Short mmCIF file of C-alpha atoms in Angstrom, two decimals:
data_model
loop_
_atom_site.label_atom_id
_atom_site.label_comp_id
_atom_site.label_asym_id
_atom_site.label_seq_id
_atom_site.Cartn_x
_atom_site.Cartn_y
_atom_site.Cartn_z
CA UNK V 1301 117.33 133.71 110.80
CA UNK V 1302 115.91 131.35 107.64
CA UNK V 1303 118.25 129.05 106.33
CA UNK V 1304 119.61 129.16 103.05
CA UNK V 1305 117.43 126.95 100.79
CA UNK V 1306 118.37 128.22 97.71
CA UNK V 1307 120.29 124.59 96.17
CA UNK V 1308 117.72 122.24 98.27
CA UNK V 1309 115.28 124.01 96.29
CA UNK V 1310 116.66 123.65 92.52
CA UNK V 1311 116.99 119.84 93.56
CA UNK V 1312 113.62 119.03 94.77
CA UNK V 1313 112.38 121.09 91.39
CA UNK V 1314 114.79 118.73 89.13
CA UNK V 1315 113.17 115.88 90.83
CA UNK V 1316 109.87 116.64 90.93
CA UNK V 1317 110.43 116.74 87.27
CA UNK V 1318 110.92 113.11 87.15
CA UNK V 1319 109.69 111.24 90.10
CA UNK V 1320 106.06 112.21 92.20
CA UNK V 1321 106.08 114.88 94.07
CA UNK V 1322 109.86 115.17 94.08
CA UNK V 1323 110.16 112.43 96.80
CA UNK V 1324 110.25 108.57 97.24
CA UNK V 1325 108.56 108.85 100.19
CA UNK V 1326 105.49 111.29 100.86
CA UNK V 1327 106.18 112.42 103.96
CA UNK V 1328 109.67 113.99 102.83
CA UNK V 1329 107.35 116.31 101.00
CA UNK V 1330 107.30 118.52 103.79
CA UNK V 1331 103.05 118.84 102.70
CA UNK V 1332 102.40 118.84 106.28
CA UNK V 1333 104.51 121.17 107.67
CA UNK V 1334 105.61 123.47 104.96
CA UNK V 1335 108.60 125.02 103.75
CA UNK V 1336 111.21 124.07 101.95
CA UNK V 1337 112.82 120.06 102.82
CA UNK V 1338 115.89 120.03 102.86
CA UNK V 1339 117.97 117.81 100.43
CA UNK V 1340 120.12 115.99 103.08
CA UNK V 1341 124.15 114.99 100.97
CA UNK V 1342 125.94 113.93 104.12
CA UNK V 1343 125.41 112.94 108.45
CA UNK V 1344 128.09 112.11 111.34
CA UNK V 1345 127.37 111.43 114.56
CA UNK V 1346 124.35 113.07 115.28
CA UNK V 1347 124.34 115.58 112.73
CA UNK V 1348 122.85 116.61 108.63
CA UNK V 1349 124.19 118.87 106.46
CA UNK V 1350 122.08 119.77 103.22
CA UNK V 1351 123.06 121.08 100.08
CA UNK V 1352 123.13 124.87 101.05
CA UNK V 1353 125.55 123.25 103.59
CA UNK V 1354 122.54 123.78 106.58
CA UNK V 1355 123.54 122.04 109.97
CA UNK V 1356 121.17 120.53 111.67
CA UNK V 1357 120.85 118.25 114.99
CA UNK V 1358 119.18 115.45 113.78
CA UNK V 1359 115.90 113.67 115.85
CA UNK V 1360 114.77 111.47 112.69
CA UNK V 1361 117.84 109.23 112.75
CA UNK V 1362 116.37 107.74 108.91
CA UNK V 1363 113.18 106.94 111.15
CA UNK V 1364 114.92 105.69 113.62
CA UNK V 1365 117.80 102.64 112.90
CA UNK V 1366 120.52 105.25 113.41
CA UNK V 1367 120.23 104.30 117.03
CA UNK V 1368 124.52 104.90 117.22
CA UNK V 1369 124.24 107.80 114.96
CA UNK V 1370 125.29 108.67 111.53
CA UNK V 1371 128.17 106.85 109.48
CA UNK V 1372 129.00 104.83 112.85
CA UNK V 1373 132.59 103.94 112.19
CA UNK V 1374 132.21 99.75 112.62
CA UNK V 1375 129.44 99.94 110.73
CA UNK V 1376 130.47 101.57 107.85
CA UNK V 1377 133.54 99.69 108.38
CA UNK V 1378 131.21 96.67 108.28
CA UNK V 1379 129.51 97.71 105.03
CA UNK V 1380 132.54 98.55 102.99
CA UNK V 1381 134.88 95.27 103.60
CA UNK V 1382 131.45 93.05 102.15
CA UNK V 1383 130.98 95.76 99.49
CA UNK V 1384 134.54 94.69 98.52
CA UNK V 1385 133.64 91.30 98.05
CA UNK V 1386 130.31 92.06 96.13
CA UNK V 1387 127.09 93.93 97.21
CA UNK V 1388 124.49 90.37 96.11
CA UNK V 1389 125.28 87.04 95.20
CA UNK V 1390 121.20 85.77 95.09
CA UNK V 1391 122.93 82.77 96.98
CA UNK V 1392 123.39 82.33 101.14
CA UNK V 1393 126.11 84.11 102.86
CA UNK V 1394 127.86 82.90 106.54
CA UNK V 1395 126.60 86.88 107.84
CA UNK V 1396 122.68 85.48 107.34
CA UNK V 1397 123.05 82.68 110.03
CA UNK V 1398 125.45 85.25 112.48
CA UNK V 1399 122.92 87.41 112.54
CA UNK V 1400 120.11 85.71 112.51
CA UNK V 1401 121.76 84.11 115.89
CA UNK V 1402 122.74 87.17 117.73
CA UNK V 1403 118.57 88.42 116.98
CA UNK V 1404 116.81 85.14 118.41
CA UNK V 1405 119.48 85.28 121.80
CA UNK V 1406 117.86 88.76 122.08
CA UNK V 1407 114.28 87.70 121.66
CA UNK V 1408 113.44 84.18 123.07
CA UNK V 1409 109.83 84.19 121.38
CA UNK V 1410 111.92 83.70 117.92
CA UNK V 1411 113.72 80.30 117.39
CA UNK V 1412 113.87 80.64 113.15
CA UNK V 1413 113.47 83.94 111.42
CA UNK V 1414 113.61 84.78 107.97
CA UNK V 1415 114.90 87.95 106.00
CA UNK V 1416 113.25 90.25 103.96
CA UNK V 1417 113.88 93.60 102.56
CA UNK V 1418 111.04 95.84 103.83
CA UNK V 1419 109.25 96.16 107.37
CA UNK V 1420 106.20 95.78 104.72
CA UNK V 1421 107.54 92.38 103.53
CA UNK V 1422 107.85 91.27 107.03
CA UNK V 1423 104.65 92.69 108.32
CA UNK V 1424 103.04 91.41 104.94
CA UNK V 1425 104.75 87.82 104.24
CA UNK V 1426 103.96 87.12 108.90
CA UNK V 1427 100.23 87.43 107.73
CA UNK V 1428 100.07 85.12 105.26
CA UNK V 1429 102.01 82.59 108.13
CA UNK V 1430 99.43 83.32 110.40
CA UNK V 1431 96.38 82.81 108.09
CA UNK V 1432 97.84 79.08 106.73
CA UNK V 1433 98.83 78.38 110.56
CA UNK V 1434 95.58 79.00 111.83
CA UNK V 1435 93.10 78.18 108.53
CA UNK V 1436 91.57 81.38 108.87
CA UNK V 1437 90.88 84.94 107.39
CA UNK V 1438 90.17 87.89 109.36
CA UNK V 1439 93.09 89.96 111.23
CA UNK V 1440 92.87 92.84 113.49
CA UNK V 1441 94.77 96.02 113.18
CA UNK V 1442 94.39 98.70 114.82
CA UNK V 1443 93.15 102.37 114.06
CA UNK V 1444 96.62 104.69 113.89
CA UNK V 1445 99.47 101.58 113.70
CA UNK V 1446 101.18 101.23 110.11
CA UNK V 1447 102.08 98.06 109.70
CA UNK V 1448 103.86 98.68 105.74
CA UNK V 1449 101.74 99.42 102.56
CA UNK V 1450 100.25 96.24 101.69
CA UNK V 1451 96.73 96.72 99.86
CA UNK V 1452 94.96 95.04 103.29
CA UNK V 1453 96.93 96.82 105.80
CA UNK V 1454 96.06 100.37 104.70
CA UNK V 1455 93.21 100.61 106.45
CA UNK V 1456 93.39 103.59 109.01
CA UNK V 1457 96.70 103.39 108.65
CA UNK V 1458 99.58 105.68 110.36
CA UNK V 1459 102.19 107.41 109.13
CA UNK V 1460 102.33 108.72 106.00
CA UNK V 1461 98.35 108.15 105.53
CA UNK V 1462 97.84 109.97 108.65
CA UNK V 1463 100.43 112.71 107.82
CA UNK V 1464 98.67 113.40 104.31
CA UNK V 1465 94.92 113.02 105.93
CA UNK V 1466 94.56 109.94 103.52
CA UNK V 1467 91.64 107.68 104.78
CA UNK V 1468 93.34 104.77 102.94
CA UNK V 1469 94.60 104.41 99.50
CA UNK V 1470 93.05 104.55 96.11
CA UNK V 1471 93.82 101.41 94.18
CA UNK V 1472 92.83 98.94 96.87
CA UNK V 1473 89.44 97.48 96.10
CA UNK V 1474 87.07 96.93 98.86
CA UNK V 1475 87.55 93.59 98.65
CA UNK V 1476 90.71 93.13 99.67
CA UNK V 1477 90.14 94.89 102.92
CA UNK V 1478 87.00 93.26 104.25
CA UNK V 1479 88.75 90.47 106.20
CA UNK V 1480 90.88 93.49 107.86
CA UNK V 1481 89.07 94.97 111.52
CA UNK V 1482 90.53 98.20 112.43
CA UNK V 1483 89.53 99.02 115.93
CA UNK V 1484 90.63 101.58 118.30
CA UNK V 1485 94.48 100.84 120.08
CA UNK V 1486 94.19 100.75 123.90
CA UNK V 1487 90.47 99.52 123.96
CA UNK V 1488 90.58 96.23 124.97
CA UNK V 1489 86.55 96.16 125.23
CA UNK V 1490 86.86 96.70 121.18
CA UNK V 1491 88.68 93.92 120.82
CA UNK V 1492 86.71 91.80 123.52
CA UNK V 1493 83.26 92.44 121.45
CA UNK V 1494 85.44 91.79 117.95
CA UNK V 1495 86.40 88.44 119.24
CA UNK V 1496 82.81 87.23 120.74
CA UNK V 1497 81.60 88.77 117.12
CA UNK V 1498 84.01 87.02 115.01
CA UNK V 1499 84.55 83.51 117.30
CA UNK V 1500 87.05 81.44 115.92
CA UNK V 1501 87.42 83.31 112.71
CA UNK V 1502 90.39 85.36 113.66
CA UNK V 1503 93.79 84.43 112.57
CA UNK V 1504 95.88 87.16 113.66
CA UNK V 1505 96.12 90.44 116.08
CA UNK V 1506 98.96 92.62 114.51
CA UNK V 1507 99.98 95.58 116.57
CA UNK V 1508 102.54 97.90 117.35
CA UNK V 1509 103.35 97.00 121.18
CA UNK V 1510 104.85 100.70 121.12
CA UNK V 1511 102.98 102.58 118.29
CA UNK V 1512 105.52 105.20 116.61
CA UNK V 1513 103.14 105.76 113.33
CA UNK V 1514 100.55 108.37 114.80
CA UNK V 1515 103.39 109.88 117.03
CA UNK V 1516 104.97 108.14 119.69
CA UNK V 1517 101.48 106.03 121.97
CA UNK V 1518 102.53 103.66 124.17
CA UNK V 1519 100.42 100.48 125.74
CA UNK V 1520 98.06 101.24 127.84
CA UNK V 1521 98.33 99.18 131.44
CA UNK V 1522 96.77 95.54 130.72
CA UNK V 1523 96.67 95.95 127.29
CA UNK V 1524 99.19 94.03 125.30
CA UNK V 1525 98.44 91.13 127.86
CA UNK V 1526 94.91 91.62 127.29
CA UNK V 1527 95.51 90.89 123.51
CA UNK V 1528 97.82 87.77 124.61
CA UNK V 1529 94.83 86.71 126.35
CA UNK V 1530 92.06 86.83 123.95
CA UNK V 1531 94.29 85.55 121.19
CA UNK V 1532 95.30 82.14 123.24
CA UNK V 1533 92.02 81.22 124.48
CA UNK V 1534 90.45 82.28 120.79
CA UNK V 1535 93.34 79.80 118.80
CA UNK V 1536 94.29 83.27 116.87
CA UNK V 1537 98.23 84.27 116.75
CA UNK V 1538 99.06 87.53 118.16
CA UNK V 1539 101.82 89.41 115.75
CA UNK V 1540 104.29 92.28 117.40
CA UNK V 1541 105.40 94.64 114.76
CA UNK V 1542 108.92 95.90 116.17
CA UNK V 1543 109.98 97.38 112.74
CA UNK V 1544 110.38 100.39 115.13
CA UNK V 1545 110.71 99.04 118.62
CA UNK V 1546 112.96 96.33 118.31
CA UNK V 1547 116.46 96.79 119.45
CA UNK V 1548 114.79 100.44 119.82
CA UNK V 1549 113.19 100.83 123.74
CA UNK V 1550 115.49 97.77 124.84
CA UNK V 1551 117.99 95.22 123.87
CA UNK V 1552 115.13 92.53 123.61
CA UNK V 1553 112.61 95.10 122.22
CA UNK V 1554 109.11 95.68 123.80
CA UNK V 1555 108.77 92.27 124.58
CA UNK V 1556 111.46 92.50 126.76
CA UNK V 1557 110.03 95.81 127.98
CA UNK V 1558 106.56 94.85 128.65
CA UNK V 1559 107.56 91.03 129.52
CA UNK V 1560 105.42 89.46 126.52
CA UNK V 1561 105.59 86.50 123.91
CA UNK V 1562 104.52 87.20 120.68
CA UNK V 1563 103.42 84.37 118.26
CA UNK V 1564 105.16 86.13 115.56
CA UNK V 1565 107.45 89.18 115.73
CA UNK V 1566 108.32 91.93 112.92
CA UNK V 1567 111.53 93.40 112.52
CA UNK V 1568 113.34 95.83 110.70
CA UNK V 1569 114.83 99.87 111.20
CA UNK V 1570 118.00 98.65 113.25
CA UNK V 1571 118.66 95.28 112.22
CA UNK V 1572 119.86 97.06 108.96
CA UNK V 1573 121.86 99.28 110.53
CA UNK V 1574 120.99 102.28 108.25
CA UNK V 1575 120.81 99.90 104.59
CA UNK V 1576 117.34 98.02 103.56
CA UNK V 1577 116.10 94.98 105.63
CA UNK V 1578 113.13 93.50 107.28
CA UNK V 1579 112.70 89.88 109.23
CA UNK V 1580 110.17 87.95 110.71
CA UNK V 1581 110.53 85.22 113.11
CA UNK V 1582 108.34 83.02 115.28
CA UNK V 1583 108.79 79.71 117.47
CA UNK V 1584 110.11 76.56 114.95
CA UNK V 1585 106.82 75.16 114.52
CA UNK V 1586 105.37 77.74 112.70
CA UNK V 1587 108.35 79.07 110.30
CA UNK V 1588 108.92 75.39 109.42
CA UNK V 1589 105.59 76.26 107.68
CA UNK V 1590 107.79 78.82 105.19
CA UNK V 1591 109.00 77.21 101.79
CA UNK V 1592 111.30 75.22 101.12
CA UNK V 1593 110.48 73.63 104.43
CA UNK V 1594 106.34 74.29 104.71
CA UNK V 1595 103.56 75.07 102.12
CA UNK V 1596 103.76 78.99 102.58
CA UNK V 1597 105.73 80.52 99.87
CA UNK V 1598 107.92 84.04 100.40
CA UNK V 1599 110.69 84.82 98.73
CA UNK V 1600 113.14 87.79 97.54
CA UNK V 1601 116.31 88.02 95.44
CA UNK V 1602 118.08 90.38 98.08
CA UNK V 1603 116.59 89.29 101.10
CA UNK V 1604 120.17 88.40 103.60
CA UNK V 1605 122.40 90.57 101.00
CA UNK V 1606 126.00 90.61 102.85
CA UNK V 1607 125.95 94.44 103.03
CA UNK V 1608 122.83 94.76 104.69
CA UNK V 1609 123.35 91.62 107.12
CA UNK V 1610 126.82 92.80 107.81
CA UNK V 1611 125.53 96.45 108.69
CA UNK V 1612 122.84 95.19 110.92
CA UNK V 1613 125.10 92.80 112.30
CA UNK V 1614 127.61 95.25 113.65
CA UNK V 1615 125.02 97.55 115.01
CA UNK V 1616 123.99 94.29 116.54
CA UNK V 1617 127.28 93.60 118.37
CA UNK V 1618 127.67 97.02 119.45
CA UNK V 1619 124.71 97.49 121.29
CA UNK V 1620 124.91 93.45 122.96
CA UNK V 1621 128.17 94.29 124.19
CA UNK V 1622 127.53 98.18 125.08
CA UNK V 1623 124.13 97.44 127.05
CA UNK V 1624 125.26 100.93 128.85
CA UNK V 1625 124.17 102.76 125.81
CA UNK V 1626 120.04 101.84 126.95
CA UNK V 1627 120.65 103.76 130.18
CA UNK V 1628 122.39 107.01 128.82
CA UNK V 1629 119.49 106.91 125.61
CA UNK V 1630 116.89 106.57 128.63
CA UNK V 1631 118.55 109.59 130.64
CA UNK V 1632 119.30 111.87 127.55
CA UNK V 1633 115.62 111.00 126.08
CA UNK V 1634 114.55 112.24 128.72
CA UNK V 1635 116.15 115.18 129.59
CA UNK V 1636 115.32 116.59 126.06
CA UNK V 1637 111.81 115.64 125.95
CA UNK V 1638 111.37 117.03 129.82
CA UNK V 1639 113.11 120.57 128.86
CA UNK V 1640 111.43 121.28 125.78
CA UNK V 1641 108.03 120.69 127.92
CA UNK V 1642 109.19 122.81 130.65
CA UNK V 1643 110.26 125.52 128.18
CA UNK V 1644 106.63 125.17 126.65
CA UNK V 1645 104.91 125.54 130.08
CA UNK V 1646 106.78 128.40 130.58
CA UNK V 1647 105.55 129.96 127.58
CA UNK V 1648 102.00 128.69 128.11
CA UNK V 1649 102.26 127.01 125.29
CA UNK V 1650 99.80 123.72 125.44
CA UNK V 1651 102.08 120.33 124.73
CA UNK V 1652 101.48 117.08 125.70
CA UNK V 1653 104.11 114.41 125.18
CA UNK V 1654 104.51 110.80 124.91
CA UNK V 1655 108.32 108.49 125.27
CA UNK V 1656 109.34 104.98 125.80
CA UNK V 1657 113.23 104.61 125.67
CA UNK V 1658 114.55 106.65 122.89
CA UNK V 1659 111.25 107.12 121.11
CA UNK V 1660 109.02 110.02 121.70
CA UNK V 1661 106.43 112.50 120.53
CA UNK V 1662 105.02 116.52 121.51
CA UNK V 1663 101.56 116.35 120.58
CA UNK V 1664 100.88 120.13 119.98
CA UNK V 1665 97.31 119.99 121.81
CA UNK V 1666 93.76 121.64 121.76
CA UNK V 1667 93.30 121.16 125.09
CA UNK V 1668 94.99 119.52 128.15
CA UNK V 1669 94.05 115.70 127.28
CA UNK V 1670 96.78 113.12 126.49
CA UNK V 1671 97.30 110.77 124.08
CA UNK V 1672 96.46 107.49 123.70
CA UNK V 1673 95.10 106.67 120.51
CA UNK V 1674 94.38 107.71 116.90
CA UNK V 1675 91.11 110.06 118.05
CA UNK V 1676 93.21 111.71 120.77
CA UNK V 1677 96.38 111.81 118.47
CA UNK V 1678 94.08 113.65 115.31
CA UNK V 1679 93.20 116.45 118.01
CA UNK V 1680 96.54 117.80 117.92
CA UNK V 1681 96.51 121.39 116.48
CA UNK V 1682 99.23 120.33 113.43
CA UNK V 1683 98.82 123.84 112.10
CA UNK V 1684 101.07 125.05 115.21
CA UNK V 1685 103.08 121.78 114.83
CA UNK V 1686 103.96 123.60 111.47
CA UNK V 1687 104.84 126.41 112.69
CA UNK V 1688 107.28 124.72 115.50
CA UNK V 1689 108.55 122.63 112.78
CA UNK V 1690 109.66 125.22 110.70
CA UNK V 1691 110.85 127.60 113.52
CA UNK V 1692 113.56 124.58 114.46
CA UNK V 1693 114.28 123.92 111.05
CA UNK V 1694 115.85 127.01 111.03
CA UNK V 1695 117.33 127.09 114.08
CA UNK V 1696 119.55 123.83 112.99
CA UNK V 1697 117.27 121.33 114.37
CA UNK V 1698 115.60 118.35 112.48
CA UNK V 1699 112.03 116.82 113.63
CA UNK V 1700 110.47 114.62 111.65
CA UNK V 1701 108.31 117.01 109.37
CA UNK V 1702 104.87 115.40 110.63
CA UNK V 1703 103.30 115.37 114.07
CA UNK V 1704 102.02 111.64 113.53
CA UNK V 1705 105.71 110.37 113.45
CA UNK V 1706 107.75 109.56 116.33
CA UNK V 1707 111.47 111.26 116.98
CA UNK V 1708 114.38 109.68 117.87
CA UNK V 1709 117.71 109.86 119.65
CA UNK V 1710 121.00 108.35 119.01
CA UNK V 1711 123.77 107.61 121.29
CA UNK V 1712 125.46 109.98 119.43
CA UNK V 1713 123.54 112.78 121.36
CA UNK V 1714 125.90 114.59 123.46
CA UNK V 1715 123.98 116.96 126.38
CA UNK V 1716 125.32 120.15 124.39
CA UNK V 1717 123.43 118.79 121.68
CA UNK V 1718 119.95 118.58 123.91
CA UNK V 1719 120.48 121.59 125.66
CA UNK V 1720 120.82 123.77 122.30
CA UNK V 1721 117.62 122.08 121.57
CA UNK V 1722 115.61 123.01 124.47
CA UNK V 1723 117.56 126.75 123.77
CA UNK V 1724 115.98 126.62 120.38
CA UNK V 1725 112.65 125.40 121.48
CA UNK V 1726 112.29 128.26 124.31
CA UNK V 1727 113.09 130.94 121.64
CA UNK V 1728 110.47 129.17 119.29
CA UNK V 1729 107.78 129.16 122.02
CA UNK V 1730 107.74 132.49 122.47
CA UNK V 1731 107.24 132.99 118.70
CA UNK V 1732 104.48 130.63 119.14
#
């Protein structure tokens, strides 16, 4: 039966009144899939409740850093002794260093990082570093990946972009994107005939080893090293955005998973634990380049606040000394994603999926192909997507509201809680 909406819906109207479109972040719009969003006042575990007190299983996780669920008792334990002493000082704390040392024993390609408060600063502020490193101007992107909304990097961007069929962003002159070359992710002949193009004029590659921001893609065999490859032998620096992946698809992130070494790595999502914070981090020799130490400037009043460090930090901890909790994610992931495909088979209902870890996508499809990058990923028939959306919505379960984002699951999951999903997805097939 529909939910009640009733209070969610007096909400958005007071806030559409006073900030655009209701929302601080487009996709929570809902313009995608329709209805009415919910207007989320409290999550345990993995569960949302709304205002018209709605309960929903929850698969965004706040786009993924909930990786141990909502309101994770040492982390919110974590977060309220440093709000005690003060939420910002705009001076160095002992949590910055902690942290910082518990992320580079994780990730040996990072010997200094430094914290933001955005994945965009990060993504955004290791461009610039790679552009003074390497005296150069263009960088590759590629077609699909969202690397944050700086003017340069919106160029066939994921995400919200793709979500609202946005071919960029007015407001960003031409200008500022023509050192930018979006090519297509997984063709490494693209970015073979970019490089012999563009010889020695490259600074950077920035990609998402695992994209999550045109549904969940991952690397295509020979790919990533392919880019490590062309990157060395060119002089460029090859950048890993892991806003999404890091700490996400394995302790040490996708370079762990793949086995690869990044020039400079992006973080963000779970190093935050739930609150605002983004990092970048690269051997010494290039952030010794960063100010005070090196000629490139970045800055930012609250970058390494204690709340934020402290909440990232216990996530942190929990996961380096539960590694267990990567091996029941990988078994749970993937007996939800598995059922709700076999309930769609059954129902002849044409789904295609993608997962790595605890990240994954159903790509409502057109026809039998898979997905593998942005042209494959734009064939997906989002009007059904919609349609599924909604159906779940109401049945108490929460997807993101676009096809072009990835899900995620927590280790707060239980198998009653996947199994009432793949119950709710079978009765929604049918509908379908």
């Amino acid at each position: 039966m529909p939910r009640k909406t009733d209070l969610s819906r007096q909400a958005q109207l007071r806030a559409e009144k006073v900030i655009p479109g209701g929302v601080n972040s487009p996709v929570r719009a809902f313009k995608s899939v329709g209805g009415e969003p919910p207007i989320i006042v409290r999550g345990v575990g993995a569960y949302l409740w709304d205002l018209d007190a709605n309960e929903y299983i929850d698969y965004v996780g706040s786009w993924g850093p909930l990786i141990l669920g909502h309101a994770f008792k040492p982390v919110v334990a974590a977060i309220t002794a440093a709000a005690r002493n003060g939420s910002s000082y705009g001076a160095s704390t002992p949590v910055e260093a902690e942290l910082a040392e518990l992320i580079i024993s994780a990730m040996p390609a990072i010997e200094k990082i430094r914290f933001v408060s955005s994945g965009t600063e990060a993504t955004m502020s290791a461009i610039r570093l790679a552009r003074a490193a390497t005296n150069r101007k263009y960088i590759i992107k590629f077609k699909g990946c969202y690397h944050g909304h700086a003017d340069y990097l919106l160029v066939k961007a994921g995400s919200g972009v793709a979500t609202l069929g946005i071919p960029g962003s007015a407001g960003v002159p031409e200008e500022f994107t023509q050192f930018t070359l979006a090519l297509p992710y997984n063709d490494l002949k693209a970015v073979k005939q970019t490089f012999k193009k563009f010889k020695g004029e490259i600074a950077a590659i920035i990609v998402e080893p695992v994209v999550g921001n045109m549904g969940c893609v991952p690397p295509a065999p020979d790919f990533l090293e392919g880019l490590r490859e062309l990157t060395s032998k060119d002089g460029a620096l090859l950048i890993f955005d892991e806003v999404m992946t890091g700490f996400r698809v394995a302790w040490g992130g996708a370079q762990q998973l793949y086995k690869m070494t990044p020039d400079i790595t992006c973080l963000g999502k779970i190093i935050g634990g739930g609150l605002p914070v983004g990092a970048y981090g690269a051997p010494a020799k290039l952030m010794d380049m960063i100010a005070p130490l090196g000629p490139v400037y970045q800055a930012g009043t609250l970058s390494g606040n204690p709340v934020a460090m402290s909440a990232g930090l216990a996530t942190l901890r929990h996961l380096h000394e539960n590694h267990d909790v990567y091996d029941k994610l990988e078994f749970n992931a993937n007996m939800l994603v598995e059922g709700v495909m076999s309930a769609a088979h059954d129902a002849g209902v044409k789904l295609a999926f993608n997962r790595v870890g605890s990240m994954f996508t159903w790509f409502f499809r057109k026809n039998d192909s898979n997905v593998w990058d942005w042209d494959s990923a734009s064939q997906s028939d989002t009007e059904r997507f919609g349609k599924f959306h909604r159906a779940l919505l109401d049945s108490g379960v929460y997807l993101p509201p676009s096809q072009y984002e990835a899900a995620f699951l927590s280790s707060a999951h239980t198998v009653e809680d996947i199994e009432q999903t793949i119950d709710a997805a079978k009765k929604v097939f049918k509908g379908l």
